[in-house]
mmCIF file of C-alpha atoms in Angstrom:
data_model
loop_
_atom_site.group_PDB
_atom_site.id
_atom_site.type_symbol
_atom_site.label_atom_id
_atom_site.label_comp_id
_atom_site.label_asym_id
_atom_site.label_seq_id
_atom_site.Cartn_x
_atom_site.Cartn_y
_atom_site.Cartn_z
ATOM 1 C CA MET A 1 0.000 0.000 0.000
ATOM 2 C CA LYS A 2 2.825 2.355 0.900
ATOM 3 C CA LEU A 3 4.612 1.615 -2.374
ATOM 4 C CA ARG A 4 1.468 2.454 -4.383
ATOM 5 C CA LEU A 5 1.070 5.806 -2.603
ATOM 6 C CA LYS A 6 4.745 6.587 -3.164
ATOM 7 C CA GLY A 7 4.420 5.863 -6.906
ATOM 8 C CA MET A 8 1.362 8.053 -7.228
ATOM 9 C CA GLY A 9 3.282 10.859 -5.533
ATOM 10 C CA LEU A 10 6.124 10.623 -8.011
ATOM 11 C CA VAL A 11 3.683 10.805 -10.942
ATOM 12 C CA PHE A 12 2.017 13.864 -9.399
ATOM 13 C CA TRP A 13 5.280 15.697 -8.936
ATOM 14 C CA GLY A 14 6.381 14.809 -12.491
ATOM 15 C CA LEU A 15 3.194 16.199 -13.991
ATOM 16 C CA LEU A 16 3.559 19.314 -11.883
ATOM 17 C CA VAL A 17 7.100 19.948 -13.165
ATOM 18 C CA VAL A 18 6.014 19.539 -16.815
ATOM 19 C CA SER A 19 3.090 21.907 -16.302
ATOM 20 C CA LEU A 20 5.276 24.559 -14.710
ATOM 21 C CA ALA A 21 7.812 24.293 -17.548
ATOM 22 C CA TYR A 22 5.059 24.793 -20.153
ATOM 23 C CA ILE A 23 3.706 27.845 -18.292
ATOM 24 C CA VAL A 24 7.196 29.382 -18.188
ATOM 25 C CA PHE A 25 7.587 28.817 -21.970
ATOM 26 C CA LEU A 26 4.290 30.539 -22.751
ATOM 27 C CA THR A 27 5.089 33.556 -20.624
ATOM 28 C CA THR A 28 8.605 34.084 -22.003
ATOM 29 C CA ALA A 29 8.100 33.401 -25.786
ATOM 30 C CA PRO A 30 8.054 36.619 -28.017
ATOM 31 C CA ARG A 31 4.664 37.540 -29.441
ATOM 32 C CA ALA A 32 3.612 40.053 -32.069
ATOM 33 C CA GLU A 33 1.642 42.954 -30.690
ATOM 34 C CA SER A 34 -1.981 43.351 -31.743
ATOM 35 C CA GLY A 35 -2.270 45.115 -35.138
ATOM 36 C CA GLN A 36 1.344 44.356 -36.157
ATOM 37 C CA THR A 37 2.656 42.019 -38.829
ATOM 38 C CA ALA A 38 5.463 39.625 -38.124
ATOM 39 C CA GLN A 39 8.694 40.684 -39.884
ATOM 40 C CA PRO A 40 9.981 38.473 -42.739
ATOM 41 C CA SER A 41 13.224 36.597 -42.453
ATOM 42 C CA ALA A 42 16.472 37.982 -43.853
ATOM 43 C CA THR A 43 16.300 35.536 -46.797
ATOM 44 C CA THR A 44 12.764 36.619 -47.691
ATOM 45 C CA SER A 45 13.790 40.283 -47.544
ATOM 46 C CA ALA A 46 16.740 39.655 -49.871
ATOM 47 C CA VAL A 47 14.558 37.869 -52.447
ATOM 48 C CA GLN A 48 11.974 40.654 -52.377
ATOM 49 C CA SER A 49 14.746 43.243 -52.847
ATOM 50 C CA ASP A 50 16.144 41.387 -55.874
ATOM 51 C CA LEU A 51 12.707 41.181 -57.466
ATOM 52 C CA ALA A 52 12.099 44.886 -56.924
ATOM 53 C CA SER A 53 15.422 45.879 -58.490
ATOM 54 C CA ALA A 54 15.282 43.436 -61.430
ATOM 55 C CA PRO A 55 14.779 45.048 -64.882
ATOM 56 C CA LYS A 56 11.254 44.816 -66.229
ATOM 57 C CA THR A 57 10.548 43.609 -69.771
ATOM 58 C CA VAL A 58 8.151 46.002 -71.502
ATOM 59 C CA VAL A 59 6.373 44.817 -74.635
ATOM 60 C CA SER A 60 5.274 47.733 -76.800
ATOM 61 C CA THR A 61 1.955 47.518 -78.580
ATOM 62 C CA GLN A 62 2.937 50.292 -81.026
ATOM 63 C CA PRO A 63 4.613 49.415 -84.349
ATOM 64 C CA THR A 64 8.196 50.538 -84.845
ATOM 65 C CA THR A 65 8.569 52.714 -87.942
ATOM 66 C CA VAL A 66 11.429 54.536 -89.601
ATOM 67 C CA GLY A 67 10.019 57.451 -91.529
ATOM 68 C CA ASP A 68 6.852 57.040 -93.526
ATOM 69 C CA THR A 69 5.615 53.624 -94.556
ATOM 70 C CA PRO A 70 6.839 53.074 -98.136
ATOM 71 C CA ALA A 71 4.329 52.430 -100.876
ATOM 72 C CA LYS A 72 5.361 50.046 -103.639
ATOM 73 C CA PRO A 73 4.605 50.529 -107.329
ATOM 74 C CA SER A 74 2.462 47.820 -108.839
ATOM 75 C CA SER A 75 4.212 45.290 -111.064
ATOM 76 C CA SER A 76 1.834 46.084 -113.916
ATOM 77 C CA ALA A 77 2.725 49.761 -113.754
ATOM 78 C CA ALA A 78 6.448 49.046 -113.858
ATOM 79 C CA GLY A 79 6.183 46.686 -116.819
ATOM 80 C CA SER A 80 6.137 42.932 -117.217
ATOM 81 C CA ASP A 81 9.894 42.597 -116.656
ATOM 82 C CA SER A 82 9.968 44.821 -113.592
ATOM 83 C CA LYS A 83 10.410 43.606 -110.042
ATOM 84 C CA LEU A 84 10.611 47.105 -108.594
ATOM 85 C CA GLN A 85 10.453 47.369 -104.813
ATOM 86 C CA GLY A 86 11.386 51.056 -104.573
ATOM 87 C CA VAL A 87 9.782 53.425 -102.111
ATOM 88 C CA THR A 88 7.455 56.320 -102.789
ATOM 89 C CA LEU A 89 9.338 59.486 -101.935
ATOM 90 C CA VAL A 90 8.108 62.872 -100.788
ATOM 91 C CA SER A 91 9.015 65.672 -103.177
ATOM 92 C CA SER A 92 11.549 68.262 -102.097
ATOM 93 C CA SER A 93 11.600 71.990 -102.794
ATOM 94 C CA SER A 94 15.403 72.020 -103.132
ATOM 95 C CA ALA A 95 16.962 71.572 -106.568
ATOM 96 C CA ALA A 96 18.783 68.343 -107.401
ATOM 97 C CA PRO A 97 22.594 68.774 -107.432
ATOM 98 C CA VAL A 98 23.955 69.381 -110.950
ATOM 99 C CA GLY A 99 27.083 67.509 -112.065
ATOM 100 C CA GLN A 100 27.193 65.193 -109.062
ATOM 101 C CA ASN A 101 26.971 61.420 -109.359
ATOM 102 C CA LEU A 102 23.739 60.480 -107.599
ATOM 103 C CA ILE A 103 24.551 56.759 -107.462
ATOM 104 C CA SER A 104 26.155 55.475 -104.272
ATOM 105 C CA ASN A 105 28.968 52.935 -104.673
ATOM 106 C CA PRO A 106 28.877 53.278 -108.500
ATOM 107 C CA ARG A 107 32.147 51.386 -109.080
ATOM 108 C CA PHE A 108 31.393 48.670 -106.513
ATOM 109 C CA GLU A 109 34.552 49.440 -104.569
ATOM 110 C CA SER A 110 32.505 48.796 -101.411
ATOM 111 C CA GLY A 111 31.185 45.486 -102.655
ATOM 112 C CA THR A 112 27.432 45.471 -103.185
ATOM 113 C CA SER A 113 26.562 47.994 -100.468
ATOM 114 C CA ALA A 114 23.859 50.607 -101.260
ATOM 115 C CA TRP A 115 22.210 48.227 -103.748
ATOM 116 C CA LYS A 116 19.186 46.006 -103.111
ATOM 117 C CA LEU A 117 19.021 42.516 -104.569
ATOM 118 C CA TYR A 118 15.777 40.782 -105.530
ATOM 119 C CA GLY A 119 16.591 37.400 -106.999
ATOM 120 C CA LYS A 120 19.578 35.073 -106.990
ATOM 121 C CA ILE A 121 23.026 36.372 -107.951
ATOM 122 C CA PHE A 122 24.579 39.807 -107.400
ATOM 123 C CA ALA A 123 28.302 39.618 -106.675
ATOM 124 C CA VAL A 124 31.588 41.434 -107.220
ATOM 125 C CA VAL A 125 33.874 40.088 -109.961
ATOM 126 C CA SER A 126 37.385 41.014 -111.058
ATOM 127 C CA PRO A 127 38.559 42.641 -113.229
ATOM 128 C CA GLY A 128 36.073 45.285 -114.311
ATOM 129 C CA HIS A 129 36.050 47.216 -117.560
ATOM 130 C CA PRO A 130 39.525 48.236 -118.861
ATOM 131 C CA GLY A 131 41.378 50.122 -116.164
ATOM 132 C CA HIS A 132 39.057 49.098 -113.334
ATOM 133 C CA ALA A 133 39.674 46.389 -110.776
ATOM 134 C CA ARG A 134 36.063 45.475 -110.019
ATOM 135 C CA ALA A 135 32.645 45.032 -111.558
ATOM 136 C CA VAL A 136 29.482 43.189 -110.568
ATOM 137 C CA LYS A 137 27.710 40.268 -112.121
ATOM 138 C CA VAL A 138 23.933 39.936 -112.134
ATOM 139 C CA MET A 139 22.145 36.707 -112.962
ATOM 140 C CA ASN A 140 18.478 35.802 -112.477
ATOM 141 C CA ALA A 141 18.045 38.980 -110.490
ATOM 142 C CA TRP A 142 16.724 42.506 -110.282
ATOM 143 C CA VAL A 143 19.093 44.924 -108.509
ATOM 144 C CA GLU A 144 18.104 48.484 -107.670
ATOM 145 C CA GLN A 145 19.096 51.679 -105.892
ATOM 146 C CA PRO A 146 16.371 54.229 -105.049
ATOM 147 C CA LEU A 147 17.454 57.853 -105.292
ATOM 148 C CA PRO A 148 17.428 60.090 -102.208
ATOM 149 C CA VAL A 149 14.431 62.408 -102.066
ATOM 150 C CA SER A 150 16.633 65.480 -102.496
ATOM 151 C CA SER A 151 17.913 64.105 -105.820
ATOM 152 C CA VAL A 152 14.492 63.786 -107.481
ATOM 153 C CA GLU A 153 13.333 66.888 -109.339
ATOM 154 C CA ALA A 154 10.478 66.870 -111.829
ATOM 155 C CA GLY A 155 11.335 68.702 -115.046
ATOM 156 C CA ALA A 156 15.100 68.267 -114.679
ATOM 157 C CA THR A 157 17.177 66.395 -117.279
ATOM 158 C CA TYR A 158 19.092 63.373 -116.016
ATOM 159 C CA ALA A 159 21.917 61.494 -117.761
ATOM 160 C CA LEU A 160 22.524 57.819 -116.983
ATOM 161 C CA GLU A 161 25.656 56.086 -118.236
ATOM 162 C CA GLY A 162 27.777 53.070 -117.498
ATOM 163 C CA TRP A 163 29.722 50.107 -118.723
ATOM 164 C CA GLY A 164 28.240 46.697 -119.364
ATOM 165 C CA ARG A 165 28.670 43.434 -121.182
ATOM 166 C CA SER A 166 26.676 40.289 -121.851
ATOM 167 C CA LEU A 167 27.882 36.760 -121.261
ATOM 168 C CA SER A 168 26.250 33.793 -123.016
ATOM 169 C CA GLY A 169 23.846 35.923 -125.035
ATOM 170 C CA ALA A 170 22.045 37.661 -122.178
ATOM 171 C CA VAL A 171 20.243 40.982 -122.624
ATOM 172 C CA CYS A 172 21.714 43.203 -119.914
ATOM 173 C CA LYS A 173 19.699 46.228 -118.819
ATOM 174 C CA LEU A 174 20.866 49.375 -117.055
ATOM 175 C CA GLY A 175 17.703 51.331 -116.409
ATOM 176 C CA PHE A 176 16.187 54.438 -114.873
ATOM 177 C CA LEU A 177 12.534 54.602 -113.894
ATOM 178 C CA GLY A 178 10.322 56.692 -111.656
ATOM 179 C CA GLY A 179 6.825 57.853 -110.936
ATOM 180 C CA LYS A 180 4.402 59.659 -108.683
ATOM 181 C CA GLY A 181 2.485 58.886 -105.510
ATOM 182 C CA GLY A 182 0.762 55.559 -105.116
ATOM 183 C CA GLY A 183 3.480 53.754 -107.064
ATOM 184 C CA VAL A 184 2.252 55.033 -110.452
ATOM 185 C CA LEU A 185 4.994 54.614 -113.056
ATOM 186 C CA LEU A 186 5.678 57.656 -115.264
ATOM 187 C CA PHE A 187 8.807 56.580 -117.153
ATOM 188 C CA ASN A 188 11.084 53.575 -117.651
ATOM 189 C CA ASN A 189 14.131 54.222 -119.829
ATOM 190 C CA ARG A 190 16.961 51.728 -120.193
ATOM 191 C CA ILE A 191 20.190 50.817 -121.946
ATOM 192 C CA ASN A 192 20.655 47.313 -123.365
ATOM 193 C CA PHE A 193 24.048 45.611 -123.535
ATOM 194 C CA THR A 194 24.182 42.525 -125.756
ATOM 195 C CA GLY A 195 27.854 42.182 -126.723
ATOM 196 C CA SER A 196 30.471 40.134 -124.886
ATOM 197 C CA ALA A 197 33.008 42.995 -124.932
ATOM 198 C CA TRP A 198 32.766 45.890 -122.503
ATOM 199 C CA GLU A 199 30.741 48.809 -123.913
ATOM 200 C CA HIS A 200 30.036 52.291 -122.612
ATOM 201 C CA LYS A 201 26.516 53.618 -123.232
ATOM 202 C CA SER A 202 24.330 56.450 -121.984
ATOM 203 C CA LEU A 203 20.804 57.870 -122.066
ATOM 204 C CA THR A 204 19.040 61.051 -121.003
ATOM 205 C CA GLN A 205 15.672 61.399 -119.343
ATOM 206 C CA ILE A 206 13.577 64.443 -118.470
ATOM 207 C CA LEU A 207 11.591 63.681 -115.342
ATOM 208 C CA PRO A 208 7.862 64.156 -116.065
ATOM 209 C CA THR A 209 5.650 66.446 -114.042
ATOM 210 C CA ASP A 210 4.607 64.945 -110.679
ATOM 211 C CA THR A 211 7.665 62.660 -110.470
ATOM 212 C CA ILE A 212 8.525 62.212 -106.797
ATOM 213 C CA TRP A 213 10.514 58.938 -106.782
ATOM 214 C CA ALA A 214 13.131 57.386 -109.054
ATOM 215 C CA VAL A 215 15.224 54.218 -109.147
ATOM 216 C CA VAL A 216 18.342 53.053 -110.996
ATOM 217 C CA TYR A 217 18.290 49.326 -111.719
ATOM 218 C CA LEU A 218 20.273 46.431 -113.202
ATOM 219 C CA GLN A 219 18.590 43.419 -114.781
ATOM 220 C CA ASP A 220 19.519 40.331 -116.792
ATOM 221 C CA SER A 221 17.501 38.022 -119.039
ATOM 222 C CA GLY A 222 18.414 34.806 -117.256
ATOM 223 C CA LYS A 223 22.120 34.659 -118.059
ATOM 224 C CA GLU A 224 25.123 36.466 -116.612
ATOM 225 C CA CYS A 225 25.503 40.217 -117.089
ATOM 226 C CA GLN A 226 28.313 42.446 -115.836
ATOM 227 C CA PHE A 227 28.190 46.174 -115.013
ATOM 228 C CA ASP A 228 30.753 48.745 -113.912
ATOM 229 C CA ASP A 229 31.439 52.455 -113.370
ATOM 230 C CA LEU A 230 27.848 53.728 -113.348
ATOM 231 C CA SER A 231 26.784 57.356 -113.213
ATOM 232 C CA LEU A 232 23.546 59.325 -112.935
ATOM 233 C CA MET A 233 23.785 63.107 -113.057
ATOM 234 C CA VAL A 234 21.497 66.088 -113.427
ATOM 235 C CA ARG A 235 22.430 67.865 -116.650
ATOM 236 C CA ASN A 236 19.860 70.648 -116.515
ATOM 237 C CA ALA A 237 18.046 71.490 -113.310
ATOM 238 C CA VAL A 238 14.735 73.327 -113.235
ATOM 239 C CA ALA A 239 15.214 77.084 -112.965
ATOM 240 C CA THR A 240 14.056 78.505 -109.629
ATOM 241 C CA HIS A 241 12.997 82.083 -109.002
#
């Protein structure tokens, strides 16, 4: 009987010690005050800081444009053999420069830069016409160079000239065409080279009224053509008062 009472006493004192320890824990543990939010850990704060400082990717809903949207002449207006992709230019009140070559990279010393290729082959070859190191070959292609707006003047007389030769019986065309707004073609004048030896040829063209865009182009008839040392100049500008 005494042993049973002694065991019950030990259990009582054990429970009492556990209870007191729990009460002490509750009274000493830190608690957030009413109306306050517990602070995040240092790791959470660092992640939030990185997210706040990270660059944001902004997707624009507006189209990116450079100047006015170009209008393209219709293929029917430019002729059945034309693949013109030139832009419609806005007319300028300033006179076109007289006696200055309006073609960029006319001797192809900078490769094919400043020219636009539509088709297959447009490449530098060597040598060029007598006395020149380089020329270009065109095959199954239309190659063009639109004139700057300041170089287009209705009523002025333009002279186009250059060297060319035909390989394997091709008809090689050095041409000058232009038109008015909406891609309407007003003129298309060209030089044909059909011989295998280098030839120098030229043409003149008075730009019709309402001309606001013009293009110099090179074209073959399906076989290799070569061109070199091209020039387009204003011979007679329109008199201004």
